[in-house]
JSON list of C-alpha atoms in Angstrom, two decimals:
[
{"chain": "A", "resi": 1, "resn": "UNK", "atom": "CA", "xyz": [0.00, 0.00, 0.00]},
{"chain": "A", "resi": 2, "resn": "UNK", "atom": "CA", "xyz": [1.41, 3.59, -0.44]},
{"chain": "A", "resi": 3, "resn": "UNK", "atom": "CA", "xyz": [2.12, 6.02, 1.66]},
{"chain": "A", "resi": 4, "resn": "UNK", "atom": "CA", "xyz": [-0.42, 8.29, 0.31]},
{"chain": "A", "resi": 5, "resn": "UNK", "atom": "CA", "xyz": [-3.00, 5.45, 0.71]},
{"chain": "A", "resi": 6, "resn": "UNK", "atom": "CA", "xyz": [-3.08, 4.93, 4.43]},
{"chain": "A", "resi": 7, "resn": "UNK", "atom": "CA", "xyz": [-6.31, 4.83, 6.16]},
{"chain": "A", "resi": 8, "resn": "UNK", "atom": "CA", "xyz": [-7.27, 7.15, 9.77]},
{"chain": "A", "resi": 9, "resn": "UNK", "atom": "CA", "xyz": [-7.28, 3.49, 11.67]},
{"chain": "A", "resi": 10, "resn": "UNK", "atom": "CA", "xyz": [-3.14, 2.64, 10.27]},
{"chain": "A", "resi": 11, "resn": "UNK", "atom": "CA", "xyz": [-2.03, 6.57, 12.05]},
{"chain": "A", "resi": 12, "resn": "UNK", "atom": "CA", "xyz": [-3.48, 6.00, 15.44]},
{"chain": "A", "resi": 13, "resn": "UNK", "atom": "CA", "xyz": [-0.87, 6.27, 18.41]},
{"chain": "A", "resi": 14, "resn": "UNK", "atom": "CA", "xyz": [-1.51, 4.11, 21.48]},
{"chain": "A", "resi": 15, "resn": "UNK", "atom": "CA", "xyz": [-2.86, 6.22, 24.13]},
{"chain": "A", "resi": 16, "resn": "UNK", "atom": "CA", "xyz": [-0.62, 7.12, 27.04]},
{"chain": "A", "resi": 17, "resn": "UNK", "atom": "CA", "xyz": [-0.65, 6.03, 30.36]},
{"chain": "A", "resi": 18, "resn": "UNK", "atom": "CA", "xyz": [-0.79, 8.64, 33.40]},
{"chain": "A", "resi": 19, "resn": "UNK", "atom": "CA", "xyz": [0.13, 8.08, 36.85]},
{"chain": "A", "resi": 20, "resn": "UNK", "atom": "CA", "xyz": [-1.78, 9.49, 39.65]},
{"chain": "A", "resi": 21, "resn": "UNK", "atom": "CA", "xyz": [0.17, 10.87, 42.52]},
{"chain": "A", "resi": 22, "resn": "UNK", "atom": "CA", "xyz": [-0.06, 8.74, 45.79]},
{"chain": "A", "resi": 23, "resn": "UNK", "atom": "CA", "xyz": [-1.78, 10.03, 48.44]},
{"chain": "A", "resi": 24, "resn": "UNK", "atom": "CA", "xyz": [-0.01, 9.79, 51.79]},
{"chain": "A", "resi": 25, "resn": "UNK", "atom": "CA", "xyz": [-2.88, 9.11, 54.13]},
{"chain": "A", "resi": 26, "resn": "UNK", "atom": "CA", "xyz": [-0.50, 8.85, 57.34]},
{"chain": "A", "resi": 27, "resn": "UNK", "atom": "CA", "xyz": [-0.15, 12.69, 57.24]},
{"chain": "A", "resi": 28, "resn": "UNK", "atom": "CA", "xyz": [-3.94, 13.17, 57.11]},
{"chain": "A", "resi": 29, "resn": "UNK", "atom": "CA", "xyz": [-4.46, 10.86, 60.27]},
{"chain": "A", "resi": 30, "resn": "UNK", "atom": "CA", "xyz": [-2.28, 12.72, 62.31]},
{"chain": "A", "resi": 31, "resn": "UNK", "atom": "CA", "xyz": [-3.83, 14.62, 65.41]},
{"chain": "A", "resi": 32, "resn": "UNK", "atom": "CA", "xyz": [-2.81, 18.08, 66.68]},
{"chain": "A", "resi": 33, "resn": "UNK", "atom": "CA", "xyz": [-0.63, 16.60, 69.47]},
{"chain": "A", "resi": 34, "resn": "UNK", "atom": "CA", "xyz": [1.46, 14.94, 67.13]},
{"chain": "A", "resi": 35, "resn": "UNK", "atom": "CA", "xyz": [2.04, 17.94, 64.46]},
{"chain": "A", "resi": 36, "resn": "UNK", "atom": "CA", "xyz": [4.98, 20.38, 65.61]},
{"chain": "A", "resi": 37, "resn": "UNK", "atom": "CA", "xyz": [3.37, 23.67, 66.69]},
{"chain": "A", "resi": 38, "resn": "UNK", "atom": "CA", "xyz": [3.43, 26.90, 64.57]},
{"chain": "A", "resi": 39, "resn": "UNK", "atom": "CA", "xyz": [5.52, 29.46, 65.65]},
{"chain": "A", "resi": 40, "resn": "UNK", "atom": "CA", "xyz": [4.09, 33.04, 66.40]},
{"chain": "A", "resi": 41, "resn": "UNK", "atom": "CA", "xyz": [5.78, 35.70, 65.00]},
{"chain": "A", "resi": 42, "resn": "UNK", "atom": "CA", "xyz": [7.82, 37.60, 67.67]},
{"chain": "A", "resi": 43, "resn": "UNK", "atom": "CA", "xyz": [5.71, 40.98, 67.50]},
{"chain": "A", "resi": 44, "resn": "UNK", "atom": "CA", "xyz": [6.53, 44.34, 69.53]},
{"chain": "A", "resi": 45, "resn": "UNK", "atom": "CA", "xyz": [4.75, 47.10, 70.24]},
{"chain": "A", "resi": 46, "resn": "UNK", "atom": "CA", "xyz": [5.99, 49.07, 67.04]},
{"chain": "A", "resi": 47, "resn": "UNK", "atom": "CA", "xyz": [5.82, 47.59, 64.01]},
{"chain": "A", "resi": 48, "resn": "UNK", "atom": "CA", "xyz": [7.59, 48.65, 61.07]},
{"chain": "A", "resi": 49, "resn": "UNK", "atom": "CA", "xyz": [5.14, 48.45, 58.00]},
{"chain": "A", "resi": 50, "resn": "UNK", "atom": "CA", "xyz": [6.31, 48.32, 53.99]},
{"chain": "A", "resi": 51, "resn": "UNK", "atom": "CA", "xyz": [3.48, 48.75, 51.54]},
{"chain": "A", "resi": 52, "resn": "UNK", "atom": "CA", "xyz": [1.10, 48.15, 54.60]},
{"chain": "A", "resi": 53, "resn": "UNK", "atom": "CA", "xyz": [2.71, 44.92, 55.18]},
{"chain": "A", "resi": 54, "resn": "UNK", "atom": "CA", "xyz": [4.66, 44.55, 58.59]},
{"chain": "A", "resi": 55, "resn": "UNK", "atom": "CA", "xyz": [8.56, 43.29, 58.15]},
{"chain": "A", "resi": 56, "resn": "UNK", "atom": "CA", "xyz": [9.85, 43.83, 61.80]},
{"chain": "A", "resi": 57, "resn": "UNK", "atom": "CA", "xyz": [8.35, 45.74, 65.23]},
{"chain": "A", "resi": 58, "resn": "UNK", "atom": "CA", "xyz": [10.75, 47.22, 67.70]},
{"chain": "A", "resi": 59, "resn": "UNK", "atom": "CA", "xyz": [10.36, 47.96, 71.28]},
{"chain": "A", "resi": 60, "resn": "UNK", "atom": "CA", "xyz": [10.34, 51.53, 71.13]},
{"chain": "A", "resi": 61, "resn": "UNK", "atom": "CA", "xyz": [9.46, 53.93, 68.74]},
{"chain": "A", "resi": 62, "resn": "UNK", "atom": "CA", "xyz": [12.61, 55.60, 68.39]},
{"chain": "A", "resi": 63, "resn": "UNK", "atom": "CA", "xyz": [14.23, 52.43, 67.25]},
{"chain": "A", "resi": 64, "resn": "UNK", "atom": "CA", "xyz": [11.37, 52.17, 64.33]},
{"chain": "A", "resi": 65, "resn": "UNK", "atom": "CA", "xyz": [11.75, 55.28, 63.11]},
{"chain": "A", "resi": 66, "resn": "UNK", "atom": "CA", "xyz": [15.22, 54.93, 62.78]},
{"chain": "A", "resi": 67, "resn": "UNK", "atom": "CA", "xyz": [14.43, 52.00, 60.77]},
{"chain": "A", "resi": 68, "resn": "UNK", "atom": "CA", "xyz": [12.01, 53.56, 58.91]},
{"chain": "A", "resi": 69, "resn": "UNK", "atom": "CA", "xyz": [13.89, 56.49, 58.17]},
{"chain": "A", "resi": 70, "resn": "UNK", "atom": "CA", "xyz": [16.79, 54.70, 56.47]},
{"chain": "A", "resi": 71, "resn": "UNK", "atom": "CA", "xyz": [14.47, 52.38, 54.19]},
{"chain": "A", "resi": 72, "resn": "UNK", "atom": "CA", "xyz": [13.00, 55.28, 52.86]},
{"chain": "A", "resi": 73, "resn": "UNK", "atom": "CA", "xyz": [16.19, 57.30, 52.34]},
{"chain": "A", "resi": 74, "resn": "UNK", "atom": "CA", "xyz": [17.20, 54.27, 50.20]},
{"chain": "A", "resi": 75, "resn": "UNK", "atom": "CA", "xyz": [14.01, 53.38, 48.88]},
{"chain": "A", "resi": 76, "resn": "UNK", "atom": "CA", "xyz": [11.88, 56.58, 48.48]},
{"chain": "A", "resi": 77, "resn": "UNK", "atom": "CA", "xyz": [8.63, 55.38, 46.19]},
{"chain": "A", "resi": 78, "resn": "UNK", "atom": "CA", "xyz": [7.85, 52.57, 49.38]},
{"chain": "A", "resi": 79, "resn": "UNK", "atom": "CA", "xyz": [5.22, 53.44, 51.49]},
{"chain": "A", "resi": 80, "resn": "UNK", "atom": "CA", "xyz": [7.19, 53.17, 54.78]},
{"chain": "A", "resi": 81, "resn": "UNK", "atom": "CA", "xyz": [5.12, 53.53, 58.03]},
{"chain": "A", "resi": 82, "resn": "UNK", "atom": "CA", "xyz": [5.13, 52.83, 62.03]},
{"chain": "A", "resi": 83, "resn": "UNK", "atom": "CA", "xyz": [1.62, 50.99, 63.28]},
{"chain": "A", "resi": 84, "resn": "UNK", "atom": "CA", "xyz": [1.31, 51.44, 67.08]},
{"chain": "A", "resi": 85, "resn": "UNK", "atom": "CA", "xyz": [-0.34, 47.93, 68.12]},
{"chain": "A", "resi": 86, "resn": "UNK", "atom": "CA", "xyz": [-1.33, 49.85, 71.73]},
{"chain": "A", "resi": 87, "resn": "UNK", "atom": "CA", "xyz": [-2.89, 53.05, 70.26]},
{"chain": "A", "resi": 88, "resn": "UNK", "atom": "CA", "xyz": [-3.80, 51.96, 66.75]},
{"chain": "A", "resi": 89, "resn": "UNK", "atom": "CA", "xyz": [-2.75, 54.35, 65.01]},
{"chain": "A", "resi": 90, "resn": "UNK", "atom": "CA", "xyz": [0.15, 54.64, 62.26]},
{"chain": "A", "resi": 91, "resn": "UNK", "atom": "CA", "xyz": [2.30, 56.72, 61.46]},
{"chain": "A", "resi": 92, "resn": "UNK", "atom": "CA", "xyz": [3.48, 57.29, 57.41]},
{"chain": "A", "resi": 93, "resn": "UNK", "atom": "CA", "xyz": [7.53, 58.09, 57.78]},
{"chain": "A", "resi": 94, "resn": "UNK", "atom": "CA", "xyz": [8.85, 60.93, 54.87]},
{"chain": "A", "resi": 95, "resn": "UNK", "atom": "CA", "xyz": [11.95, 61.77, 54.40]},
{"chain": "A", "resi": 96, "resn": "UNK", "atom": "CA", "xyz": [13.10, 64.75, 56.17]},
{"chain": "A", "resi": 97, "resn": "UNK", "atom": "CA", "xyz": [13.65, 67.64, 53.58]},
{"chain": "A", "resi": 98, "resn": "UNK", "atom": "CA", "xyz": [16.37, 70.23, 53.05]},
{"chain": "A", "resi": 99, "resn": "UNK", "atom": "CA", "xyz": [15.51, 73.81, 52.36]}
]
């Protein structure tokens, strides 16, 4: 037969075989005593917020303004502020300007 001649049924490719993934059921039957407990993120009073999302807190507020201060001196388009987790408040932190 040519080449030219072949039917749809002498092209077919044998279908492939997938694996599923194994499902590890021993992790699923585990209770609460057994699974190591989460740590809780070491937070101060201050907290030093980029973008409104908090990277470190500090003790006292000088300390995060300090912080604050020199992230925005190096990175001035951030939004760089202090949240007060006492007072709830925040403060935004500009750079200082020279007239």
């Amino acid at each position: 037969m040519p080449a030219q001649m072949l039917s749809q049924r002498d092209c077919v490719l044998p279908q492939r075989q997938f694996r599923k993934p194994i499902k590890r059921v021993d992790i699923a039957e585990q209770t609460d005593n057994e699974r190591p407990p989460q740590r809780q993120p070491d937070t101060e009073r201050y907290q030093l917020q980029i973008d409104r999302q908090t990277k470190r807190s500090f003790k006292t507020p000088e300390a995060a303004q300090t912080m604050a201060l020199e992230i925005k001196a190096r990175f001035p388009i951030l939004q760089v502020s202090i949240y007060d987790g006492v007072s709830d408040s925040r403060t935004v932190v500009d750079i200082p300007r020279s007239d």
